[in-house]
Short mmCIF file of C-alpha atoms in Angstrom, two decimals:
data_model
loop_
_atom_site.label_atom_id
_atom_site.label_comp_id
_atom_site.label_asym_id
_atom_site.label_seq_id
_atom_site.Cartn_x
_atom_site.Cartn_y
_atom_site.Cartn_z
CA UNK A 78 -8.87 28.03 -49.75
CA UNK A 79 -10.52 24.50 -49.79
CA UNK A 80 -6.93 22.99 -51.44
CA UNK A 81 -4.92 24.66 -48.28
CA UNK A 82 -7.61 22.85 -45.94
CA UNK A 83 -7.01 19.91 -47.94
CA UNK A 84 -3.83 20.27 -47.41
CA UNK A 85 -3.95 20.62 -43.34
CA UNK A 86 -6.08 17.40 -42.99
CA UNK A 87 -4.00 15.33 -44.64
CA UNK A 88 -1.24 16.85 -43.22
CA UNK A 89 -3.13 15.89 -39.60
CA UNK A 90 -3.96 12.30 -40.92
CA UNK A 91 -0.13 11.21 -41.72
CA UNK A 92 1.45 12.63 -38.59
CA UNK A 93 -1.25 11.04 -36.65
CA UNK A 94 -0.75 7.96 -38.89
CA UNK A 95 2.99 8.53 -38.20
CA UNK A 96 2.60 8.29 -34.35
CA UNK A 97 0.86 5.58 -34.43
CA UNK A 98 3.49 3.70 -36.73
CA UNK A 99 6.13 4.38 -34.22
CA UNK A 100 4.05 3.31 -31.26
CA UNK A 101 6.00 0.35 -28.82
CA UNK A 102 5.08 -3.32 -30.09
CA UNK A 103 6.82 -5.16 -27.13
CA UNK A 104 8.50 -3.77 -24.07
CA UNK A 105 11.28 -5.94 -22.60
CA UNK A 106 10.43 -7.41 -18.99
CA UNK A 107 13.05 -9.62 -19.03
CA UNK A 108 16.38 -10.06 -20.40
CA UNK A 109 19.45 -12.70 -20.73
CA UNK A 110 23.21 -12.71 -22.66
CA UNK A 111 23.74 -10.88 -25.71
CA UNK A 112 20.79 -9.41 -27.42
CA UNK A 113 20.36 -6.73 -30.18
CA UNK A 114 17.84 -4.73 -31.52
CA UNK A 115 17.93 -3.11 -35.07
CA UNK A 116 16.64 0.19 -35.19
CA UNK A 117 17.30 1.57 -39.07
CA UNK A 118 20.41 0.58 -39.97
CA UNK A 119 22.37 0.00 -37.24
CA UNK A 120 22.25 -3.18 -34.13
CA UNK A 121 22.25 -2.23 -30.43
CA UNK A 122 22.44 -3.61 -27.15
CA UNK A 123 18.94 -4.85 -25.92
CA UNK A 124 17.91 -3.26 -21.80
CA UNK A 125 15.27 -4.19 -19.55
CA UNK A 126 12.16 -1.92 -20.08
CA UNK A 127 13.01 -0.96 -23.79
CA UNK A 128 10.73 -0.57 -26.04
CA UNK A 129 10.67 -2.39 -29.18
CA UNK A 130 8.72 -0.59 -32.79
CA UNK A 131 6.88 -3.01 -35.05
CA UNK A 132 9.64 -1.88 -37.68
CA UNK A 133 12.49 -3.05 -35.08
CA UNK A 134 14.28 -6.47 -35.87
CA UNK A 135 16.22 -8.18 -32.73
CA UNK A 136 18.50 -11.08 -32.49
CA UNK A 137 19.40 -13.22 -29.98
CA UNK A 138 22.82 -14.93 -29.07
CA UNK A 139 23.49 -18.85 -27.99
CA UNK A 140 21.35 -19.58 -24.40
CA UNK A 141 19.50 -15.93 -24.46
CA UNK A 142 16.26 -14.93 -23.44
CA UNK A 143 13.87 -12.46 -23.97
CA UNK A 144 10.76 -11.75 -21.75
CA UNK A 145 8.77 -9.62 -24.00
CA UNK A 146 4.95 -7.70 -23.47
CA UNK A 147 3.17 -6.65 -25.86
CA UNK A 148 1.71 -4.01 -26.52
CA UNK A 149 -1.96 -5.33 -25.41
CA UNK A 150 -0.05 -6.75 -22.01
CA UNK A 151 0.35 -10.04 -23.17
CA UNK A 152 3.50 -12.20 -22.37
CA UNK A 153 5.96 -14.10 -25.02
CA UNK A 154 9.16 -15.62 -24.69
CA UNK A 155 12.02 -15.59 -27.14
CA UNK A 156 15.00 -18.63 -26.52
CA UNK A 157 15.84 -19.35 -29.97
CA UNK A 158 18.85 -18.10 -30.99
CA UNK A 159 18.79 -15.68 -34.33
CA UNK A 160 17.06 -13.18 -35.90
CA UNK A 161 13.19 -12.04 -35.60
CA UNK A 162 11.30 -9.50 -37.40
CA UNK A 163 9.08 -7.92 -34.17
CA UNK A 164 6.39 -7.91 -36.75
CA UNK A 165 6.50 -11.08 -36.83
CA UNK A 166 6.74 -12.25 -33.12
CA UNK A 167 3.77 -9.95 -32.97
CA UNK A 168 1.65 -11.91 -35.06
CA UNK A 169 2.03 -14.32 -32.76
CA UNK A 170 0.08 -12.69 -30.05
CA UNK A 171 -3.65 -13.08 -29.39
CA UNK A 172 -5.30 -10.50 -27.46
CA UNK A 173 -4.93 -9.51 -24.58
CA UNK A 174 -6.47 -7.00 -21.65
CA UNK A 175 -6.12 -3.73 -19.74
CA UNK A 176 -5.73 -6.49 -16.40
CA UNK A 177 -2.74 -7.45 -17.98
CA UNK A 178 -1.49 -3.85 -19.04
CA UNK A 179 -1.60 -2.95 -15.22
CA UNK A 180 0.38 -5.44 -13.71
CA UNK A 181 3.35 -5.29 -16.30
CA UNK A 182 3.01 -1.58 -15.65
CA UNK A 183 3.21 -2.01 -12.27
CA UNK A 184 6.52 -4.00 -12.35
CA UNK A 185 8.21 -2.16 -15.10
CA UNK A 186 7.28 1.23 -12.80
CA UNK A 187 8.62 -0.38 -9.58
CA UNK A 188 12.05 -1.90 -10.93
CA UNK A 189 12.84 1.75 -12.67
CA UNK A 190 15.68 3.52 -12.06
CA UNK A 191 13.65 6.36 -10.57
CA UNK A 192 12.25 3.60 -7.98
CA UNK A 193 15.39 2.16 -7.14
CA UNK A 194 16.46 5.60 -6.60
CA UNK A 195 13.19 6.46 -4.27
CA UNK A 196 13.02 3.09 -2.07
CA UNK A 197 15.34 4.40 0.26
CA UNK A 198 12.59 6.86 1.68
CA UNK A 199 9.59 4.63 0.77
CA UNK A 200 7.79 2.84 3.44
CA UNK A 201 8.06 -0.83 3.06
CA UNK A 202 5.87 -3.62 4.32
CA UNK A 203 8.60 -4.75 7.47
CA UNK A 204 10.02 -2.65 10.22
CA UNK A 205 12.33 -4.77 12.02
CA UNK A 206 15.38 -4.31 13.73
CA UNK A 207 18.89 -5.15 12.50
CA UNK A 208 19.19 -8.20 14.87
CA UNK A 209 18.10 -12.05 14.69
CA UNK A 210 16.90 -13.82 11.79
CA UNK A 211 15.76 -11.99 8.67
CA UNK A 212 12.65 -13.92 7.35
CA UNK A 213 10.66 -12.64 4.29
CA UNK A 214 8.05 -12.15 6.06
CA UNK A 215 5.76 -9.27 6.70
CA UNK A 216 4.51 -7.25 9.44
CA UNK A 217 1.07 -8.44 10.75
CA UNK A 218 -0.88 -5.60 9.20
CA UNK A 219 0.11 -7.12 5.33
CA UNK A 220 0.37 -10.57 6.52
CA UNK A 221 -2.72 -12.08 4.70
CA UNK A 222 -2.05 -14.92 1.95
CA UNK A 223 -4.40 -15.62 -0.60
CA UNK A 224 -2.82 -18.94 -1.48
CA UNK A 225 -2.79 -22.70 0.41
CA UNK A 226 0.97 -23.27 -0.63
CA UNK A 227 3.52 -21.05 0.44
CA UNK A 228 7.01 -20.69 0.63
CA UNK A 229 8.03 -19.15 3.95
CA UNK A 230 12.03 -17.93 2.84
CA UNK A 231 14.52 -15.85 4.97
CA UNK A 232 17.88 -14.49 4.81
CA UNK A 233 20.91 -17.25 4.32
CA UNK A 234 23.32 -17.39 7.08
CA UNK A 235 26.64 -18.68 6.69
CA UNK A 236 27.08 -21.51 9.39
CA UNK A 237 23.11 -21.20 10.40
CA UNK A 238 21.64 -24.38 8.89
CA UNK A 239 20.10 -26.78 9.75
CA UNK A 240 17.21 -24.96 11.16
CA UNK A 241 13.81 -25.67 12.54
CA UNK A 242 10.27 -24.12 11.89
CA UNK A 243 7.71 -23.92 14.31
CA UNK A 244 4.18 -23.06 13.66
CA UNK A 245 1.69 -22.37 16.13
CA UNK A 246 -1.89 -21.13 16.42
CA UNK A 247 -2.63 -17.53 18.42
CA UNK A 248 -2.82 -19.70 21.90
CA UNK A 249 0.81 -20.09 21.09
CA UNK A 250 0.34 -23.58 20.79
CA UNK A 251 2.79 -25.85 18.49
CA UNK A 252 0.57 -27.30 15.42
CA UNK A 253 3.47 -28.32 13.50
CA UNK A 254 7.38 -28.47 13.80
CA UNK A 255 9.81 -29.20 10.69
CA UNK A 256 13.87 -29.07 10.31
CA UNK A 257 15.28 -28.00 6.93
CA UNK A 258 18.85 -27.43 5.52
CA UNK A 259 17.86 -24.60 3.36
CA UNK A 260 16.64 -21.15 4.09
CA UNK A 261 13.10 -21.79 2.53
CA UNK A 262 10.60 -23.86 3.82
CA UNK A 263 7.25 -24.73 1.66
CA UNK A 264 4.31 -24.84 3.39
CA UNK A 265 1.00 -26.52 2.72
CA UNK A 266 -2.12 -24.24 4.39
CA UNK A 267 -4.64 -27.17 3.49
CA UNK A 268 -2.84 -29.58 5.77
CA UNK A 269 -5.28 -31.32 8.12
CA UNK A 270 -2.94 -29.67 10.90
CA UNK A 271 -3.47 -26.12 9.44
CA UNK A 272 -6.50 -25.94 7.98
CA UNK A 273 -8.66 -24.67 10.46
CA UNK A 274 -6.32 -21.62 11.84
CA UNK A 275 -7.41 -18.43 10.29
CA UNK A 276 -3.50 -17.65 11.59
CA UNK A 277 -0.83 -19.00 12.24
CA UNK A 278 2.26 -17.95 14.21
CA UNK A 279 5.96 -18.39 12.53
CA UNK A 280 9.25 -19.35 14.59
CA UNK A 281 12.53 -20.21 12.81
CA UNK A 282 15.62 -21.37 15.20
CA UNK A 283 19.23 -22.22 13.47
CA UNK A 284 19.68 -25.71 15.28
CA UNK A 285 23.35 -24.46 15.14
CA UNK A 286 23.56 -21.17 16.55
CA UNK A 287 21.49 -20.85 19.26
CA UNK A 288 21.53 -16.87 18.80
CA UNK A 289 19.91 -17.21 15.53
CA UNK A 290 16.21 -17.19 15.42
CA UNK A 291 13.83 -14.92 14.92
CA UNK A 292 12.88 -11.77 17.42
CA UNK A 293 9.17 -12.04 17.86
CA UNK A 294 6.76 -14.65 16.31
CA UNK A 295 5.90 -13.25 12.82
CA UNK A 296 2.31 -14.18 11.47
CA UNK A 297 0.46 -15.82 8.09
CA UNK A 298 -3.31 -15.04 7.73
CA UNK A 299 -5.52 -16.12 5.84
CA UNK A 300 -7.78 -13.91 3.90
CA UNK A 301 -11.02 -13.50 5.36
CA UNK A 302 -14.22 -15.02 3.24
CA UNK A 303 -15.46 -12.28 1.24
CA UNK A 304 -11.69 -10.60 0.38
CA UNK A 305 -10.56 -14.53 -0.95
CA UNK A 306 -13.42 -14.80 -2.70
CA UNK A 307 -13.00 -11.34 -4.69
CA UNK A 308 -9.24 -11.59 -4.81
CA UNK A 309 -9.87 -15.35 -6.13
CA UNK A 310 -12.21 -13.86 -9.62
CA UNK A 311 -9.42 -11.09 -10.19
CA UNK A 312 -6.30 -13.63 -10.71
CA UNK A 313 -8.50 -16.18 -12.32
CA UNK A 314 -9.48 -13.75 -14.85
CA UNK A 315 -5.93 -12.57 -14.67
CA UNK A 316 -4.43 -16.20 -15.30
CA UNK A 317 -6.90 -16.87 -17.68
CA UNK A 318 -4.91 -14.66 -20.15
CA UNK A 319 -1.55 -16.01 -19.65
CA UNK A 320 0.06 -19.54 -19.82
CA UNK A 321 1.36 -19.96 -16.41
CA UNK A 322 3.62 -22.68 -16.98
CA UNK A 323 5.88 -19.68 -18.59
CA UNK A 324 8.62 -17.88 -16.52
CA UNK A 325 7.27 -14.54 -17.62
CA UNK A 326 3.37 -15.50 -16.73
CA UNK A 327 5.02 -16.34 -13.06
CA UNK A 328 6.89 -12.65 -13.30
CA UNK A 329 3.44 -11.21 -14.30
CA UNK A 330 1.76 -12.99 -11.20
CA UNK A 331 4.77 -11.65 -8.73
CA UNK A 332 3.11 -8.02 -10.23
CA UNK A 333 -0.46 -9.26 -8.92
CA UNK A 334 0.61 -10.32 -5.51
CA UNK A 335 2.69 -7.07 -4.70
CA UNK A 336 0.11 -4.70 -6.09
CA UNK A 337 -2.23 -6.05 -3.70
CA UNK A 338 0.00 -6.10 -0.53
CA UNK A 339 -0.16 -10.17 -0.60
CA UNK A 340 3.84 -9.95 0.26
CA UNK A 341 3.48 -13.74 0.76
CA UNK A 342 2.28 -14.74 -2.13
CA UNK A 343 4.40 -12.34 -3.51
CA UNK A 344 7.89 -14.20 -2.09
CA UNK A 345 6.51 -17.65 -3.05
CA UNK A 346 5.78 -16.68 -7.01
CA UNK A 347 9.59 -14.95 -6.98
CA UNK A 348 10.65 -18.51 -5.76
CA UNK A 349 9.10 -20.01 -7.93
CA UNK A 350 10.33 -17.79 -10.85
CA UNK A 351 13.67 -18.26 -10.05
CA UNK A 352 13.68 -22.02 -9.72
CA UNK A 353 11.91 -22.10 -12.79
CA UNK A 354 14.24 -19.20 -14.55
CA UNK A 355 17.09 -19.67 -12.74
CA UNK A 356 19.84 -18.47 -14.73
CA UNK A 357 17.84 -15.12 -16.38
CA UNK A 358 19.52 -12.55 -14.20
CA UNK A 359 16.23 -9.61 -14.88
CA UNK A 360 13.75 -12.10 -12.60
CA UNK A 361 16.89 -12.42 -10.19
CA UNK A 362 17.41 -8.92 -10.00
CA UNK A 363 14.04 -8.07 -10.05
CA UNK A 364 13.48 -10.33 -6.96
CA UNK A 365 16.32 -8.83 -4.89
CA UNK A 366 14.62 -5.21 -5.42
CA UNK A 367 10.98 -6.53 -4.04
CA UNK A 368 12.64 -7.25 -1.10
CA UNK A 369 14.67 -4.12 -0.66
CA UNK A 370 11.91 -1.75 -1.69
CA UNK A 371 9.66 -3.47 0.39
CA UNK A 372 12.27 -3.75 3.33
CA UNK A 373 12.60 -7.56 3.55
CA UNK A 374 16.44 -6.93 3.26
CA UNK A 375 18.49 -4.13 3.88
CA UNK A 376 21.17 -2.46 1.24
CA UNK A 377 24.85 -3.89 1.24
#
C-alpha cells in the first residue's frame, strides 16, 4: 500500500515537473525575414505570438529581427544573424514584473486573429463620417494626453500637401499656425504659446485642395492634476523596467497608452516605433490595426 502511494506522488511530482519544463520562455512580439525555431528535431517557420520552450533553439537569417518577451514580461531583441539556444538568450534576462506581463498581454490579445476578426463590431474611440480629412485623432471624450510632445498624424492624401495646422484655445482663438509637407505634425505642449490651455482645438487645411480639411475642430486635453500625476508613477515604474531606447520597449509603451484610452499618446509612440523600426513589418502591421480597431481608419 505505502509503495503504490509512493508510486502516485512521484508520479504527481514529474508530470507537474513536466509542465513546468514545457512552460513558454519567450513569446514573439515582433518579427522580421526568415526566422526558424527548432522544436526536437526538425526547423520551422517563426510567427508573431509564438511561443518559444526553454528547450527550443531559433535562428535568424541576414537583416532579421526578433522582438521577444519573456516569460517574466521583459523585452529582448535578437539582430544577429545565426543560431541561439533560448536557454541561453534567457539567461540574459533580469527580472522583470506582472506591470510588464499586462501590457504585452494586452497587445498580443488585441493584434490576435480572434481581434482582428471582432473589430468590425467593436466600438472604437472615433465616430466620424466618411468625408474630409481623416486625422488620428480622437473623439473629445478620449482626447486627454498625458505627454508634452505629440505627434498629431492623419490620413495621406494623394495631391493634399502642403497643409496647414491651426491650433486654437476653446474661445476659438488662433494660438499657433504651422504649414507642413507631410501628414504628421509634432507638437510641443510646453511651448510658451500652449502651455497654459488645459485644451486645445485642432484644424488641418490641405493648402492645395481647398475641400480637404477637417469637418469639425477635433480637441487635445490635457490630463487634469490628480489623473497626470497617477498616470505619471504607473509608466515611470513601467519604464523603469525596460530600456526605452529599444524598438520593442517603444512597442511595450504603445500597450500602456492604448490600455488607458490615451489614443494620443498612443499614435505618437507608434510613430515613433516605426521611425525607429522602420523596416520590421510586426510594429507596421501592428500600427495599422490600432487604428482600425480603434476606428482611426476604415478597412480597404
Amino acid at each position: 500500500m505505502k509503495n503504490s502511494k509512493l508510486i502516485l506522488v512521484l508520479g504527481f511530482i514529474f508530470t507537474i515537473s513536466g509542465a513546468f519544463g514545457q512552460d513558454y520562455a519567450f513569446k514573439v512580439l515582433a518579427n522580421k525575414g526568415t526566422n526558424e525555431v527548432k522544436s526536437g528535431d526538425s526547423w520551422q517557420a517563426i510567427k508573431t505570438g509564438a511561443s518559444l520552450n526553454a528547450t527550443d533553439e531559433v535562428r535568424l537569417a541576414e537583416n532579421a529581427y526578433l522582438g521577444l518577451i519573456h516569460k517574466t514580461g521583459k523585452p529582448i531583441e535578437v539582430k544577429q544573424a545565426g543560431s541561439y539556444k533560448v536557454a541561453d538568450l534567457a539567461s540574459q534576462v533580469k527580472g522583470g514584473t506582472s506591470v510588464l506581463n499586462k501590457y504585452t498581454d494586452f497587445i498580443l490579445s488585441s493584434n490576435s486573429a480572434e481581434a482582428q476578426k471582432n473589430r468590425l463590431s467593436a466600438t472604437g474611440a472615433v465616430h466620424r463620417g466618411a468625408k474630409g480629412l481623416r486625422v488620428y485623432l480622437p473623439d473629445a471624450q478620449f482626447a486627454n494626453v498625458l505627454n508634452k510632445r505629440v505627434v498629431i498624424r492623419w490620413e495621406e492624401v494623394k495631391g493634399g500637401s502642403p497643409f496647414v495646422v491651426i491650433l486654437k484655445n476653446m474661445f476659438d482663438d488662433e494660438i499657433l499656425k504651422k504649414e507642413t509637407t507631410e501628414a504628421r505634425l509634432e507638437i510641443d505642449l510646453s511651448d510658451p504659446k500652449l502651455a497654459n490651455e488645459s485644451a486645445i482645438l485642432v484644424e488641418i487645411r490641405s493648402l492645395s485642395d481647398p475641400e480637404l480639411k477637417t469637418e469639425k475642430n477635433l480637441l487635445i486635453k490635457k490630463l487634469p492634476a490628480a489623473q497626470l500625476e497617477a498616470l505619471t508613477k504607473e509608466m515611470e515604474t513601467l519604464t523603469q523596467q525596460v530600456d526605452t531606447q529599444t524598438a520593442i520597449s517603444k512597442y511595450i509603451m504603445t500597450g500602456f497608452y492604448e490600455e488607458k484610452n490615451l489614443f494620443i499618446d498612443a499614435v505618437t509612440a507608434y510613430e515613433d516605433l516605426i521611425k525607429m523600426a522602420p523596416d520590421v513589418p510586426s510594429y507596421k502591421e501592428s500600427y495599422e490595426e490600432f487604428l482600425l480597431r480603434n476606428k482611426f481608419k476604415e478597412p480597404k
